[in-house]
Short mmCIF file of C-alpha atoms in Angstrom, two decimals:
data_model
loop_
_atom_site.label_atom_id
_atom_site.label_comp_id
_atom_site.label_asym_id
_atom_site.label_seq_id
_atom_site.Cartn_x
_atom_site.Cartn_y
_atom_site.Cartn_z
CA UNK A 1 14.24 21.70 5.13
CA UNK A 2 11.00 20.06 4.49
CA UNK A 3 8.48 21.75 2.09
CA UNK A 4 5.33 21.00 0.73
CA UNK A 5 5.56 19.14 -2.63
CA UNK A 6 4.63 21.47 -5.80
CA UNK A 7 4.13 20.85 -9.89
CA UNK A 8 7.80 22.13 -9.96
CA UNK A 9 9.27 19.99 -7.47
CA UNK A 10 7.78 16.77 -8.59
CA UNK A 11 10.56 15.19 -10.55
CA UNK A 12 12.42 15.45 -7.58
CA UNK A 13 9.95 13.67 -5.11
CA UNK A 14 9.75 10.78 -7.89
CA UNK A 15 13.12 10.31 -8.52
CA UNK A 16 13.78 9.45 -3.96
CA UNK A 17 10.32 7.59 -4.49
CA UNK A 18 12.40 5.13 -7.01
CA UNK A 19 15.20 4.67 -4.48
CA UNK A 20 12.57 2.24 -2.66
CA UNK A 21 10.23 0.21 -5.41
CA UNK A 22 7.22 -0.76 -3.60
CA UNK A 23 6.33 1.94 -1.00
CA UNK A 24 8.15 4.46 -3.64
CA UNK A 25 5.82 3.73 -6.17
CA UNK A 26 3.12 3.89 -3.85
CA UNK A 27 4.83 7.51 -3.26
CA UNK A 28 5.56 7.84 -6.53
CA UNK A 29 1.80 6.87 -8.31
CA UNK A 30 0.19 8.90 -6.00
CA UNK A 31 2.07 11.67 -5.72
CA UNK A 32 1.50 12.34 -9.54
CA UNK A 33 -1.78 11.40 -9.51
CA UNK A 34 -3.15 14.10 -6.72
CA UNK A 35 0.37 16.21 -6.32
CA UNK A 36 -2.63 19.59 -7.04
CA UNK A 37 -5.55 17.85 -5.12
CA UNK A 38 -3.90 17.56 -2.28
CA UNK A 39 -7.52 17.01 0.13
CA UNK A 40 -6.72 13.27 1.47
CA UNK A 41 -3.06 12.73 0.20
CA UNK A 42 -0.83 15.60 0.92
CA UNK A 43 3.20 15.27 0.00
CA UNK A 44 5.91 17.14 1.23
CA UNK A 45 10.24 16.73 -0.56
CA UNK A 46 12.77 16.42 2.58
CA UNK A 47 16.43 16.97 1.61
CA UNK A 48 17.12 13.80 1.55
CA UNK A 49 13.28 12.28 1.35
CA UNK A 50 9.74 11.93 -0.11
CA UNK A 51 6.94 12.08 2.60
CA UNK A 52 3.37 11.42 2.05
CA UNK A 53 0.53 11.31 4.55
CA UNK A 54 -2.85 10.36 4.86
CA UNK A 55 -5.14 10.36 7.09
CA UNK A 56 -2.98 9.43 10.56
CA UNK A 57 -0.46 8.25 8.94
CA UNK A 58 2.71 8.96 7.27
CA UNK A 59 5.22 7.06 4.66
CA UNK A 60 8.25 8.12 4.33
CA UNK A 61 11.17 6.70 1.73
CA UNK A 62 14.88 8.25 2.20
CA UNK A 63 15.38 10.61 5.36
CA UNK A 64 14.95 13.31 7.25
CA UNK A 65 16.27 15.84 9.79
CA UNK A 66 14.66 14.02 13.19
CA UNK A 67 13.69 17.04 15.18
CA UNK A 68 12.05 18.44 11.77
CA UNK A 69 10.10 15.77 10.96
CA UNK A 70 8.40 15.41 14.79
CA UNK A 71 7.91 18.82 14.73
CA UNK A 72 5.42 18.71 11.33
CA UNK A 73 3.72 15.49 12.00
CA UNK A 74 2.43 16.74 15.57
CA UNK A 75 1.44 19.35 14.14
CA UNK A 76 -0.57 17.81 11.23
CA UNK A 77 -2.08 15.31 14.16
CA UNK A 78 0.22 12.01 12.54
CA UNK A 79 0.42 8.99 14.82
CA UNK A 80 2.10 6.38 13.05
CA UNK A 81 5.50 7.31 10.67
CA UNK A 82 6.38 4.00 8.17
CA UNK A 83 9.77 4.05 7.67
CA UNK A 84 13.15 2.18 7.12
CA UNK A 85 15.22 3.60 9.95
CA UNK A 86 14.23 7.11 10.27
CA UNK A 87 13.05 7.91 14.09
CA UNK A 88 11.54 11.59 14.40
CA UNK A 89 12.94 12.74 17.78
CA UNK A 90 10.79 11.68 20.82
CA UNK A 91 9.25 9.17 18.73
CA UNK A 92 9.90 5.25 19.31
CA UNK A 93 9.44 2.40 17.03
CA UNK A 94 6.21 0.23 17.19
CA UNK A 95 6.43 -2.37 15.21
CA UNK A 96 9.03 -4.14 12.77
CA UNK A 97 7.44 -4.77 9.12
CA UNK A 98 8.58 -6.66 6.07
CA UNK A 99 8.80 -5.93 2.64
CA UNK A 100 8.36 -9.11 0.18
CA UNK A 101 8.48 -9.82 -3.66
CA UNK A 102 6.93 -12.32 -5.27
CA UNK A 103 9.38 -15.15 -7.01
CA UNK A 104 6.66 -17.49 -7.76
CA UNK A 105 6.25 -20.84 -6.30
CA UNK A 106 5.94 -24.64 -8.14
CA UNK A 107 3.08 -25.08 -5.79
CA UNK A 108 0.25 -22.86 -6.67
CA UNK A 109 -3.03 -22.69 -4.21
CA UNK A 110 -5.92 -23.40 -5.81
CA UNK A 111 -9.51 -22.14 -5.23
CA UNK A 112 -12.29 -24.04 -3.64
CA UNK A 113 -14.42 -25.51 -5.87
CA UNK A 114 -17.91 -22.71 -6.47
CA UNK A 115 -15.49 -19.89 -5.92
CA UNK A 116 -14.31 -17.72 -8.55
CA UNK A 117 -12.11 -14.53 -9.58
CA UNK A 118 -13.81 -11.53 -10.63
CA UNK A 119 -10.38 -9.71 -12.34
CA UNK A 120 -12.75 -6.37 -12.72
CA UNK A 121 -15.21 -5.81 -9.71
CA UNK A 122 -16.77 -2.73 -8.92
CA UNK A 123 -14.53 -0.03 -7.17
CA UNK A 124 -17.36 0.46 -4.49
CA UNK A 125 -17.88 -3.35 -3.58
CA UNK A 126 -14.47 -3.26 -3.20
CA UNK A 127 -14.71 -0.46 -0.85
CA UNK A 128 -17.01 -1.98 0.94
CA UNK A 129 -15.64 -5.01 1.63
CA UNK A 130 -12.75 -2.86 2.97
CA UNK A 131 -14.81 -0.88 5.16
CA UNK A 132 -16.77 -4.27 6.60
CA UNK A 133 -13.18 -5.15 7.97
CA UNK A 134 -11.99 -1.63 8.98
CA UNK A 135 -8.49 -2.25 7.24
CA UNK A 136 -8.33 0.76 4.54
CA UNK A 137 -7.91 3.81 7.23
CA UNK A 138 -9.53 6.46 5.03
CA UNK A 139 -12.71 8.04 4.22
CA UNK A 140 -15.19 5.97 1.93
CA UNK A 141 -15.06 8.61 -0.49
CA UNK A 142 -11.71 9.55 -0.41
CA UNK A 143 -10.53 5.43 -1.32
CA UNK A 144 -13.44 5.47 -3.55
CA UNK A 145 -12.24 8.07 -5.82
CA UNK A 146 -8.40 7.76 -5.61
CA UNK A 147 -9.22 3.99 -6.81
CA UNK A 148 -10.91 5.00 -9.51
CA UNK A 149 -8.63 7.54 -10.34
CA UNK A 150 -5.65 4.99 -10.62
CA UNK A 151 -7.64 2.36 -12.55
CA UNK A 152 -8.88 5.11 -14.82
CA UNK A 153 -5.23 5.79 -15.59
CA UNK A 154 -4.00 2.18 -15.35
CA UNK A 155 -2.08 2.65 -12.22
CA UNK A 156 -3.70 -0.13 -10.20
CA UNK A 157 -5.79 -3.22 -10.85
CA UNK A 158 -7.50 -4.52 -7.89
CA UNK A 159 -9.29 -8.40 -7.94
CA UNK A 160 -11.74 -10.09 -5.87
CA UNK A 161 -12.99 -13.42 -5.25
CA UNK A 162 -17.01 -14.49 -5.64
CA UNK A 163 -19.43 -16.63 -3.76
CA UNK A 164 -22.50 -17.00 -4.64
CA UNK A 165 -22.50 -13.45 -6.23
CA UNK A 166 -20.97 -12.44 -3.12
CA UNK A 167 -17.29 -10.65 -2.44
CA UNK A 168 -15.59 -12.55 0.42
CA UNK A 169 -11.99 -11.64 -0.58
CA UNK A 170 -10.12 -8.75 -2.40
CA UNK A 171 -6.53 -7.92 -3.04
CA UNK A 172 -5.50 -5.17 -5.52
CA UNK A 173 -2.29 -3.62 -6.65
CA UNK A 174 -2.81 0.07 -5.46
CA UNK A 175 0.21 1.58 -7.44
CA UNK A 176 1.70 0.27 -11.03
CA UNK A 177 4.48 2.48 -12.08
CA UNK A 178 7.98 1.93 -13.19
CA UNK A 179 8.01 -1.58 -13.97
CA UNK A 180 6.51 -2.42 -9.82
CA UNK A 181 3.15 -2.83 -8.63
CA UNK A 182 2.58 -2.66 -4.85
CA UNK A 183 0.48 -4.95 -3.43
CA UNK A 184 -1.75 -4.26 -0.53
CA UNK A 185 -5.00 -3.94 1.00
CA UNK A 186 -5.67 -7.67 0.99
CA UNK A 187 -8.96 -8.85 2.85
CA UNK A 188 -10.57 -12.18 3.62
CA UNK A 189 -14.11 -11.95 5.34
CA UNK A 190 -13.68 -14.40 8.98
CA UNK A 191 -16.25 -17.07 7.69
CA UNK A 192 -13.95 -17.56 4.54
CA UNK A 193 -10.71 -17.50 5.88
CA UNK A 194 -8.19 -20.51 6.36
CA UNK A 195 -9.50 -22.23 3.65
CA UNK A 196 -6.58 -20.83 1.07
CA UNK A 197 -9.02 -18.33 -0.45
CA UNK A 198 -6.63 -15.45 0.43
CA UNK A 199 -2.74 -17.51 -0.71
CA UNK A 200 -4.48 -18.50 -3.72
CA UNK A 201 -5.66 -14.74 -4.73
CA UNK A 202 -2.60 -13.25 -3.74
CA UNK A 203 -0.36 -15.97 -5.76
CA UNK A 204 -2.58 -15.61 -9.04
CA UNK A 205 -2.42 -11.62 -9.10
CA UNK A 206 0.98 -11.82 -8.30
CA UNK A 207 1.64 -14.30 -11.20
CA UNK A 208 -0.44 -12.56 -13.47
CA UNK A 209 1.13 -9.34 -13.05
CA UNK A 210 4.59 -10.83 -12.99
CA UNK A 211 4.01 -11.88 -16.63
CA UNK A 212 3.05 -8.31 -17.63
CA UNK A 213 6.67 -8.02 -16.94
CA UNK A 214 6.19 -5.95 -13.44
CA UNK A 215 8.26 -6.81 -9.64
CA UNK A 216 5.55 -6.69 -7.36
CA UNK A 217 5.82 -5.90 -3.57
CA UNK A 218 4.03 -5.86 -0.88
CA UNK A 219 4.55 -4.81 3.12
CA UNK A 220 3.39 -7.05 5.71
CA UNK A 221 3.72 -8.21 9.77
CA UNK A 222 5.62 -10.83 11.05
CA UNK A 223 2.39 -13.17 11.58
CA UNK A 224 1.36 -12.75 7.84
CA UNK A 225 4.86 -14.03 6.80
CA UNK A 226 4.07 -17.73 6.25
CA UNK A 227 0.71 -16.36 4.46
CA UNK A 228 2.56 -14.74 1.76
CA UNK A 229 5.06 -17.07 1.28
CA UNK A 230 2.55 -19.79 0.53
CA UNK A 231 1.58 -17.63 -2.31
CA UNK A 232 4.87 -17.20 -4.03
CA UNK A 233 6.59 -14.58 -2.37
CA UNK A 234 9.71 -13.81 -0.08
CA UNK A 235 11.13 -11.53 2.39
CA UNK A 236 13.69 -8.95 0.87
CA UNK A 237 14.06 -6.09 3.47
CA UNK A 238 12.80 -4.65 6.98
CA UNK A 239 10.69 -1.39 7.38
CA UNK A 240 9.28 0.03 10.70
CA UNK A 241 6.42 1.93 12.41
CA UNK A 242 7.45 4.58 15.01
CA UNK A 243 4.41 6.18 16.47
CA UNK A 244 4.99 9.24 19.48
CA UNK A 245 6.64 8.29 22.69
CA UNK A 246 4.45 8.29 26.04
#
């Protein structure tokens, strides 16, 4: 049976969430951050899983019944399910993804000389560098705020690099709970890229929050593999995207 998640159920969702670090404490930060303002994020306990969607798209970390699970995310209009192995009926998998940790690396990518790290920018450049690139899948306002909500509570930190005063490069950790941080949205803008702006950003966050004592993960494609091992990290496990059959 799959219910929506309440106050009273919340332990519950948290304690699947932890059965997968790195999309769990995505699940997990966010599910205690907005579990009663459920307007962009909305969660929902399986008997066996933790399920959160947004926007189009759905994350799911343990299992649940197949026929079930189809059955609510057509009819709360979700395309895409991410997921380890769990296939709601008439659905097909997409796409095969990765989950990596960093390890650190003896080589460590340097920045170009007249670029810098800004370790604090503002939450709404940061959105809008997003948004330039059409990577972060929600609402301006909605990623505004639930940024702000989880750097107000210490739950993410999110860096970017500088240019002449200008952002060309971001990557944040969108959920620090549990002794993990979860690594994502990471952006380079085209004119920037291939010059080991984006390695080097990725390897000093990851290095810097590896010495606060967290395990940070991240989820990425095949092609951005080799990217992310030049910054320190390495493969540890497969996840997939199952969107609805034709």
């Amino acid at each position: 049976m799959i219910s929506a998640l309440k106050k009273e159920t919340l332990e519950q969702y948290i304690s699947i969430a932890r059965t997968s670090p790195g999309i769990g404490t995505l699940l997990e930060v966010n599910s205690w951050l907005f579990v009663e303002k459920q307007n962009w994020l909305h969660f929902y306990l399986c008997e066996e899983g933790a399920l959160m969607l947004r926007g189009r798209d759905a994350f799911l970390v343990g299992g649940a019944e197949s026929e079930e699970l189809a059955c609510l995310l057509e009819f709360l209009g979700i395309e895409r399910l991410l997921s380890k192995n769990t296939v709601p009926w008439g659905w097909k998998k997409q796409r095969t993804m990765y989950q990596m940790e960093y390890i650190g690396s003896e080589f460590v990518p340097h920045l170009p000389q007249g670029i810098e790290i800004d370790v604090s920018p503002s939450a709404m450049d940061v959105v809008k560098l997003l948004e330039s690139e059409g990577i972060s899948g929600r609402n301006t306002e909605d990623f505004y705020s639930e940024l702000c909500t989880k750097r107000n509570h210490s739950f993410a930190t999110v860096w970017a690099v500088t240019m002449e005063q200008k952002f060309v490069a971001t990557a944040g950790a969108y959920a620090i709970a549990n002794g993990w941080a979860y690594l994502a949205e990471v952006v380079t803008l085209p004119e920037f890229r291939n010059k080991g702006i984006g390695s080097a950003l990725c390897g000093a966050l990851g290095k810097e929050l590896h010495r606060q004592g967290n395990k940070v993960a991240l989820l990425c494609s095949t092609e951005k593999e080799e990217f992310y091992k030049r910054a320190g990290f390495v493969t540890k496990e497969k996840w997939c995207i199952t969107c609805k059959g034709e």
